[in-house]
JSON list of C-alpha atoms in Angstrom, two decimals:
[
{"chain": "A", "resi": 1, "resn": "SER", "atom": "CA", "xyz": [0.00, 0.00, 0.00]},
{"chain": "A", "resi": 2, "resn": "VAL", "atom": "CA", "xyz": [1.09, 3.57, -0.72]},
{"chain": "A", "resi": 3, "resn": "ASN", "atom": "CA", "xyz": [1.39, 6.06, 2.08]},
{"chain": "A", "resi": 4, "resn": "VAL", "atom": "CA", "xyz": [-0.67, 9.08, 0.95]},
{"chain": "A", "resi": 5, "resn": "PHE", "atom": "CA", "xyz": [1.24, 11.40, 3.26]},
{"chain": "A", "resi": 6, "resn": "SER", "atom": "CA", "xyz": [4.64, 10.53, 1.76]},
{"chain": "A", "resi": 7, "resn": "VAL", "atom": "CA", "xyz": [3.28, 10.93, -1.80]},
{"chain": "A", "resi": 8, "resn": "ALA", "atom": "CA", "xyz": [1.88, 14.37, -0.90]},
{"chain": "A", "resi": 9, "resn": "SER", "atom": "CA", "xyz": [5.22, 15.30, 0.66]},
{"chain": "A", "resi": 10, "resn": "CYS", "atom": "CA", "xyz": [7.05, 14.30, -2.53]},
{"chain": "A", "resi": 11, "resn": "VAL", "atom": "CA", "xyz": [4.66, 16.33, -4.66]},
{"chain": "A", "resi": 12, "resn": "VAL", "atom": "CA", "xyz": [5.19, 19.42, -2.49]},
{"chain": "A", "resi": 13, "resn": "LYS", "atom": "CA", "xyz": [8.99, 19.02, -2.69]},
{"chain": "A", "resi": 14, "resn": "TRP", "atom": "CA", "xyz": [8.78, 18.61, -6.47]},
{"chain": "A", "resi": 15, "resn": "MET", "atom": "CA", "xyz": [6.61, 21.77, -6.78]},
{"chain": "A", "resi": 16, "resn": "LYS", "atom": "CA", "xyz": [9.09, 23.78, -4.69]},
{"chain": "A", "resi": 17, "resn": "ALA", "atom": "CA", "xyz": [11.94, 22.54, -6.88]},
{"chain": "A", "resi": 18, "resn": "GLN", "atom": "CA", "xyz": [10.02, 23.63, -10.00]},
{"chain": "A", "resi": 19, "resn": "GLU", "atom": "CA", "xyz": [9.46, 27.10, -8.51]},
{"chain": "A", "resi": 20, "resn": "THR", "atom": "CA", "xyz": [13.19, 27.40, -7.80]},
{"chain": "A", "resi": 21, "resn": "ARG", "atom": "CA", "xyz": [14.03, 26.33, -11.33]},
{"chain": "A", "resi": 22, "resn": "LYS", "atom": "CA", "xyz": [11.58, 28.84, -12.79]},
{"chain": "A", "resi": 23, "resn": "GLY", "atom": "CA", "xyz": [13.33, 31.60, -10.87]},
{"chain": "A", "resi": 24, "resn": "VAL", "atom": "CA", "xyz": [16.74, 30.50, -12.06]},
{"chain": "A", "resi": 25, "resn": "TRP", "atom": "CA", "xyz": [15.68, 29.96, -15.65]},
{"chain": "A", "resi": 26, "resn": "SER", "atom": "CA", "xyz": [13.57, 33.07, -16.08]},
{"chain": "A", "resi": 27, "resn": "MET", "atom": "CA", "xyz": [14.93, 35.72, -18.41]},
{"chain": "A", "resi": 28, "resn": "SER", "atom": "CA", "xyz": [16.49, 38.91, -17.15]},
{"chain": "A", "resi": 29, "resn": "LYS", "atom": "CA", "xyz": [15.88, 42.48, -18.25]},
{"chain": "A", "resi": 30, "resn": "TRP", "atom": "CA", "xyz": [18.84, 44.77, -18.88]},
{"chain": "A", "resi": 31, "resn": "PHE", "atom": "CA", "xyz": [19.30, 48.49, -19.46]},
{"chain": "A", "resi": 32, "resn": "MET", "atom": "CA", "xyz": [21.96, 49.45, -22.01]},
{"chain": "A", "resi": 33, "resn": "VAL", "atom": "CA", "xyz": [23.21, 52.91, -22.93]},
{"chain": "A", "resi": 34, "resn": "CYS", "atom": "CA", "xyz": [24.33, 53.16, -26.54]},
{"chain": "A", "resi": 35, "resn": "GLU", "atom": "CA", "xyz": [26.33, 55.97, -28.11]},
{"chain": "A", "resi": 36, "resn": "VAL", "atom": "CA", "xyz": [25.30, 56.44, -31.73]},
{"chain": "A", "resi": 37, "resn": "GLU", "atom": "CA", "xyz": [28.89, 57.37, -32.65]},
{"chain": "A", "resi": 38, "resn": "LYS", "atom": "CA", "xyz": [30.07, 53.91, -31.52]},
{"chain": "A", "resi": 39, "resn": "ILE", "atom": "CA", "xyz": [27.19, 51.81, -32.88]},
{"chain": "A", "resi": 40, "resn": "ASP", "atom": "CA", "xyz": [24.68, 53.14, -35.40]},
{"chain": "A", "resi": 41, "resn": "LEU", "atom": "CA", "xyz": [21.93, 51.02, -33.92]},
{"chain": "A", "resi": 42, "resn": "VAL", "atom": "CA", "xyz": [19.07, 52.93, -35.55]},
{"chain": "A", "resi": 43, "resn": "LYS", "atom": "CA", "xyz": [20.33, 52.23, -39.06]},
{"chain": "A", "resi": 44, "resn": "ALA", "atom": "CA", "xyz": [21.41, 48.66, -38.20]},
{"chain": "A", "resi": 45, "resn": "LEU", "atom": "CA", "xyz": [18.06, 47.64, -36.74]},
{"chain": "A", "resi": 46, "resn": "ARG", "atom": "CA", "xyz": [16.17, 49.17, -39.66]},
{"chain": "A", "resi": 47, "resn": "GLN", "atom": "CA", "xyz": [18.20, 47.18, -42.17]},
{"chain": "A", "resi": 48, "resn": "LEU", "atom": "CA", "xyz": [18.89, 43.86, -40.42]},
{"chain": "A", "resi": 49, "resn": "PRO", "atom": "CA", "xyz": [16.47, 41.43, -38.72]},
{"chain": "A", "resi": 50, "resn": "ILE", "atom": "CA", "xyz": [19.19, 40.20, -36.32]},
{"chain": "A", "resi": 51, "resn": "PHE", "atom": "CA", "xyz": [22.13, 42.30, -35.09]},
{"chain": "A", "resi": 52, "resn": "SER", "atom": "CA", "xyz": [25.19, 41.67, -32.92]},
{"chain": "A", "resi": 53, "resn": "LEU", "atom": "CA", "xyz": [25.85, 43.71, -29.80]},
{"chain": "A", "resi": 54, "resn": "PRO", "atom": "CA", "xyz": [28.94, 43.53, -27.59]},
{"chain": "A", "resi": 55, "resn": "MET", "atom": "CA", "xyz": [28.53, 40.62, -25.19]},
{"chain": "A", "resi": 56, "resn": "GLN", "atom": "CA", "xyz": [27.96, 41.56, -21.57]},
{"chain": "A", "resi": 57, "resn": "GLU", "atom": "CA", "xyz": [28.60, 39.35, -18.55]},
{"chain": "A", "resi": 58, "resn": "ASN", "atom": "CA", "xyz": [25.57, 37.42, -17.23]},
{"chain": "A", "resi": 59, "resn": "VAL", "atom": "CA", "xyz": [23.46, 37.91, -20.37]},
{"chain": "A", "resi": 60, "resn": "THR", "atom": "CA", "xyz": [21.71, 34.75, -21.51]},
{"chain": "A", "resi": 61, "resn": "ALA", "atom": "CA", "xyz": [19.54, 33.76, -24.45]},
{"chain": "A", "resi": 62, "resn": "ASP", "atom": "CA", "xyz": [15.97, 35.09, -24.20]},
{"chain": "A", "resi": 63, "resn": "ASP", "atom": "CA", "xyz": [17.00, 37.99, -21.95]},
{"chain": "A", "resi": 64, "resn": "GLU", "atom": "CA", "xyz": [15.59, 41.38, -22.90]},
{"chain": "A", "resi": 65, "resn": "ILE", "atom": "CA", "xyz": [17.74, 44.47, -23.38]},
{"chain": "A", "resi": 66, "resn": "TYR", "atom": "CA", "xyz": [16.18, 47.92, -23.22]},
{"chain": "A", "resi": 67, "resn": "VAL", "atom": "CA", "xyz": [18.40, 50.30, -25.19]},
{"chain": "A", "resi": 68, "resn": "TYR", "atom": "CA", "xyz": [18.73, 53.98, -24.32]},
{"chain": "A", "resi": 69, "resn": "LEU", "atom": "CA", "xyz": [20.28, 55.96, -27.19]},
{"chain": "A", "resi": 70, "resn": "LYS", "atom": "CA", "xyz": [22.37, 58.97, -26.24]},
{"chain": "A", "resi": 71, "resn": "ALA", "atom": "CA", "xyz": [22.39, 62.21, -28.27]},
{"chain": "A", "resi": 72, "resn": "PRO", "atom": "CA", "xyz": [20.77, 63.15, -30.53]},
{"chain": "A", "resi": 73, "resn": "PHE", "atom": "CA", "xyz": [17.89, 60.99, -29.21]},
{"chain": "A", "resi": 74, "resn": "ASP", "atom": "CA", "xyz": [18.38, 60.89, -25.43]},
{"chain": "A", "resi": 75, "resn": "ALA", "atom": "CA", "xyz": [15.60, 58.34, -25.07]},
{"chain": "A", "resi": 76, "resn": "LEU", "atom": "CA", "xyz": [14.86, 54.68, -24.52]},
{"chain": "A", "resi": 77, "resn": "MET", "atom": "CA", "xyz": [14.23, 53.49, -28.07]},
{"chain": "A", "resi": 78, "resn": "TYR", "atom": "CA", "xyz": [14.40, 49.68, -28.24]},
{"chain": "A", "resi": 79, "resn": "GLN", "atom": "CA", "xyz": [13.33, 46.54, -26.48]},
{"chain": "A", "resi": 80, "resn": "LEU", "atom": "CA", "xyz": [15.49, 43.70, -27.82]},
{"chain": "A", "resi": 81, "resn": "ARG", "atom": "CA", "xyz": [15.54, 39.95, -27.23]},
{"chain": "A", "resi": 82, "resn": "VAL", "atom": "CA", "xyz": [18.82, 38.04, -27.06]},
{"chain": "A", "resi": 83, "resn": "THR", "atom": "CA", "xyz": [18.73, 35.14, -29.52]},
{"chain": "A", "resi": 84, "resn": "ALA", "atom": "CA", "xyz": [22.32, 33.85, -29.13]},
{"chain": "A", "resi": 85, "resn": "ILE", "atom": "CA", "xyz": [25.29, 34.53, -26.87]},
{"chain": "A", "resi": 86, "resn": "ASN", "atom": "CA", "xyz": [29.10, 34.25, -26.96]},
{"chain": "A", "resi": 87, "resn": "GLN", "atom": "CA", "xyz": [29.49, 34.80, -30.69]},
{"chain": "A", "resi": 88, "resn": "ALA", "atom": "CA", "xyz": [33.20, 35.30, -31.41]},
{"chain": "A", "resi": 89, "resn": "ILE", "atom": "CA", "xyz": [32.88, 36.65, -34.96]},
{"chain": "A", "resi": 90, "resn": "LEU", "atom": "CA", "xyz": [31.01, 39.76, -36.02]},
{"chain": "A", "resi": 91, "resn": "PRO", "atom": "CA", "xyz": [29.49, 39.19, -39.48]},
{"chain": "A", "resi": 92, "resn": "ALA", "atom": "CA", "xyz": [31.09, 41.40, -42.14]},
{"chain": "A", "resi": 93, "resn": "ILE", "atom": "CA", "xyz": [27.71, 42.94, -43.07]},
{"chain": "A", "resi": 94, "resn": "GLU", "atom": "CA", "xyz": [27.41, 44.32, -39.50]},
{"chain": "A", "resi": 95, "resn": "ARG", "atom": "CA", "xyz": [30.88, 45.91, -39.29]},
{"chain": "A", "resi": 96, "resn": "LYS", "atom": "CA", "xyz": [29.78, 49.06, -41.13]},
{"chain": "A", "resi": 97, "resn": "TYR", "atom": "CA", "xyz": [27.49, 49.99, -38.20]},
{"chain": "A", "resi": 98, "resn": "TYR", "atom": "CA", "xyz": [30.39, 50.09, -35.72]},
{"chain": "A", "resi": 99, "resn": "ASP", "atom": "CA", "xyz": [33.06, 52.75, -35.19]},
{"chain": "A", "resi": 100, "resn": "ASN", "atom": "CA", "xyz": [36.36, 51.00, -35.99]},
{"chain": "A", "resi": 101, "resn": "SER", "atom": "CA", "xyz": [38.13, 51.99, -32.76]},
{"chain": "A", "resi": 102, "resn": "TYR", "atom": "CA", "xyz": [35.18, 50.70, -30.69]},
{"chain": "A", "resi": 103, "resn": "LEU", "atom": "CA", "xyz": [34.94, 47.56, -32.82]},
{"chain": "A", "resi": 104, "resn": "ASN", "atom": "CA", "xyz": [38.58, 46.67, -32.07]},
{"chain": "A", "resi": 105, "resn": "GLN", "atom": "CA", "xyz": [37.83, 46.64, -28.32]},
{"chain": "A", "resi": 106, "resn": "GLN", "atom": "CA", "xyz": [35.17, 43.91, -28.62]},
{"chain": "A", "resi": 107, "resn": "SER", "atom": "CA", "xyz": [35.81, 40.16, -28.54]},
{"chain": "A", "resi": 108, "resn": "GLN", "atom": "CA", "xyz": [32.40, 38.54, -27.97]},
{"chain": "A", "resi": 109, "resn": "TYR", "atom": "CA", "xyz": [28.93, 39.39, -29.25]},
{"chain": "A", "resi": 110, "resn": "CYS", "atom": "CA", "xyz": [25.34, 38.46, -28.57]},
{"chain": "A", "resi": 111, "resn": "LYS", "atom": "CA", "xyz": [22.71, 38.32, -31.29]},
{"chain": "A", "resi": 112, "resn": "VAL", "atom": "CA", "xyz": [19.55, 40.37, -30.74]},
{"chain": "A", "resi": 113, "resn": "GLU", "atom": "CA", "xyz": [16.24, 40.94, -32.49]},
{"chain": "A", "resi": 114, "resn": "VAL", "atom": "CA", "xyz": [13.83, 43.84, -32.06]},
{"chain": "A", "resi": 115, "resn": "LEU", "atom": "CA", "xyz": [10.78, 43.16, -29.92]},
{"chain": "A", "resi": 116, "resn": "GLU", "atom": "CA", "xyz": [9.66, 46.77, -29.93]},
{"chain": "A", "resi": 117, "resn": "MET", "atom": "CA", "xyz": [10.83, 50.15, -31.16]},
{"chain": "A", "resi": 118, "resn": "PHE", "atom": "CA", "xyz": [9.67, 53.21, -29.22]},
{"chain": "A", "resi": 119, "resn": "PRO", "atom": "CA", "xyz": [9.28, 56.77, -30.55]},
{"chain": "A", "resi": 120, "resn": "PRO", "atom": "CA", "xyz": [12.02, 59.08, -29.18]},
{"chain": "A", "resi": 121, "resn": "ASP", "atom": "CA", "xyz": [9.54, 61.26, -27.30]},
{"chain": "A", "resi": 122, "resn": "LEU", "atom": "CA", "xyz": [7.95, 58.38, -25.34]},
{"chain": "A", "resi": 123, "resn": "PHE", "atom": "CA", "xyz": [10.63, 57.26, -22.85]},
{"chain": "A", "resi": 124, "resn": "THR", "atom": "CA", "xyz": [12.82, 60.32, -22.44]},
{"chain": "A", "resi": 125, "resn": "LEU", "atom": "CA", "xyz": [15.50, 60.64, -19.78]},
{"chain": "A", "resi": 126, "resn": "ASP", "atom": "CA", "xyz": [13.10, 62.84, -17.80]},
{"chain": "A", "resi": 127, "resn": "PHE", "atom": "CA", "xyz": [10.40, 60.11, -17.88]},
{"chain": "A", "resi": 128, "resn": "LEU", "atom": "CA", "xyz": [12.87, 57.41, -16.87]},
{"chain": "A", "resi": 129, "resn": "GLU", "atom": "CA", "xyz": [14.27, 59.47, -13.98]},
{"chain": "A", "resi": 130, "resn": "LYS", "atom": "CA", "xyz": [10.76, 60.25, -12.69]},
{"chain": "A", "resi": 131, "resn": "ASN", "atom": "CA", "xyz": [10.05, 56.51, -12.74]},
{"chain": "A", "resi": 132, "resn": "GLY", "atom": "CA", "xyz": [13.05, 55.24, -10.84]},
{"chain": "A", "resi": 133, "resn": "LEU", "atom": "CA", "xyz": [16.14, 55.45, -13.06]},
{"chain": "A", "resi": 134, "resn": "THR", "atom": "CA", "xyz": [18.95, 56.68, -10.83]},
{"chain": "A", "resi": 135, "resn": "GLN", "atom": "CA", "xyz": [21.88, 56.74, -13.27]},
{"chain": "A", "resi": 136, "resn": "LEU", "atom": "CA", "xyz": [22.80, 55.96, -16.87]},
{"chain": "A", "resi": 137, "resn": "ASN", "atom": "CA", "xyz": [25.13, 52.97, -16.58]},
{"chain": "A", "resi": 138, "resn": "ASP", "atom": "CA", "xyz": [26.59, 51.54, -19.78]},
{"chain": "A", "resi": 139, "resn": "PHE", "atom": "CA", "xyz": [24.96, 48.20, -18.97]},
{"chain": "A", "resi": 140, "resn": "ALA", "atom": "CA", "xyz": [23.06, 47.16, -15.86]},
{"chain": "A", "resi": 141, "resn": "PRO", "atom": "CA", "xyz": [20.03, 45.17, -14.72]},
{"chain": "A", "resi": 142, "resn": "LEU", "atom": "CA", "xyz": [16.78, 47.03, -15.40]},
{"chain": "A", "resi": 143, "resn": "SER", "atom": "CA", "xyz": [15.11, 47.86, -12.11]},
{"chain": "A", "resi": 144, "resn": "GLU", "atom": "CA", "xyz": [11.63, 46.46, -11.53]},
{"chain": "A", "resi": 145, "resn": "GLU", "atom": "CA", "xyz": [10.34, 50.00, -10.98]},
{"chain": "A", "resi": 146, "resn": "VAL", "atom": "CA", "xyz": [11.56, 51.24, -14.38]},
{"chain": "A", "resi": 147, "resn": "ALA", "atom": "CA", "xyz": [10.44, 48.03, -16.14]},
{"chain": "A", "resi": 148, "resn": "TYR", "atom": "CA", "xyz": [6.95, 48.38, -14.64]},
{"chain": "A", "resi": 149, "resn": "SER", "atom": "CA", "xyz": [6.69, 52.05, -15.62]},
{"chain": "A", "resi": 150, "resn": "ILE", "atom": "CA", "xyz": [7.65, 51.22, -19.23]},
{"chain": "A", "resi": 151, "resn": "GLU", "atom": "CA", "xyz": [5.19, 48.32, -19.48]},
{"chain": "A", "resi": 152, "resn": "TYR", "atom": "CA", "xyz": [2.41, 50.27, -17.73]},
{"chain": "A", "resi": 153, "resn": "HIS", "atom": "CA", "xyz": [2.97, 53.34, -19.92]},
{"chain": "A", "resi": 154, "resn": "GLU", "atom": "CA", "xyz": [2.83, 51.18, -23.07]},
{"chain": "A", "resi": 155, "resn": "ALA", "atom": "CA", "xyz": [-0.39, 49.50, -21.94]},
{"chain": "A", "resi": 156, "resn": "GLU", "atom": "CA", "xyz": [-1.87, 52.88, -21.09]},
{"chain": "A", "resi": 157, "resn": "GLY", "atom": "CA", "xyz": [-1.10, 54.08, -24.61]},
{"chain": "A", "resi": 158, "resn": "GLU", "atom": "CA", "xyz": [-2.78, 51.02, -26.11]},
{"chain": "A", "resi": 159, "resn": "ASP", "atom": "CA", "xyz": [-5.95, 51.73, -24.11]},
{"chain": "A", "resi": 160, "resn": "ASP", "atom": "CA", "xyz": [-6.15, 55.19, -25.66]},
{"chain": "A", "resi": 161, "resn": "GLU", "atom": "CA", "xyz": [-6.71, 53.60, -29.06]},
{"chain": "A", "resi": 162, "resn": "GLU", "atom": "CA", "xyz": [-9.81, 51.73, -27.93]},
{"chain": "A", "resi": 163, "resn": "GLU", "atom": "CA", "xyz": [-13.28, 53.18, -28.29]},
{"chain": "A", "resi": 164, "resn": "GLU", "atom": "CA", "xyz": [-14.48, 55.38, -25.49]},
{"chain": "A", "resi": 165, "resn": "ILE", "atom": "CA", "xyz": [-17.35, 53.89, -23.50]},
{"chain": "A", "resi": 166, "resn": "ASP", "atom": "CA", "xyz": [-20.23, 56.19, -22.63]},
{"chain": "A", "resi": 167, "resn": "PHE", "atom": "CA", "xyz": [-21.07, 55.58, -18.99]},
{"chain": "A", "resi": 168, "resn": "PRO", "atom": "CA", "xyz": [-24.58, 56.52, -17.75]},
{"chain": "A", "resi": 169, "resn": "ILE", "atom": "CA", "xyz": [-23.05, 58.45, -14.83]},
{"chain": "A", "resi": 170, "resn": "ASP", "atom": "CA", "xyz": [-21.82, 61.03, -17.37]},
{"chain": "A", "resi": 171, "resn": "ASP", "atom": "CA", "xyz": [-25.48, 61.97, -18.02]},
{"chain": "A", "resi": 172, "resn": "ILE", "atom": "CA", "xyz": [-25.91, 63.05, -14.38]},
{"chain": "A", "resi": 173, "resn": "TYR", "atom": "CA", "xyz": [-23.37, 65.85, -14.67]}
]
């Protein structure tokens, strides 16, 4: 006969292990500052479906990178997804988007694809600072506060496109 208590105990242990694994395997969100003089990301992402960025420590496949472009944009402009990591060779077609002196400093790349492109007036430095961004690091984890404000602001914008509902309470006033 099977002891129901020991089976239940095993199931609970297995569920806890799955939760731990989910936490370890879940993707991370990163904040990257990009200087247009070093990488012409705007032109590259318009012309190529997949692009190589300098590899950063702790980045894994399926992570998301939010890219803030410095002058002349000074805004968060891209949400990218990492498709491959630790690429040693930069494809020749991508070299033209890099400044040569910056290119010579890189040894590993990660492949990225665009998930979303934002208009330059949407996530300005002012907006990001008001919503929790404390400093512009070259590359750092994206804080939950800033990530939430970006996602909430996007969702809010999508709601504006829906039809306005006429509530009966409006007739009272």
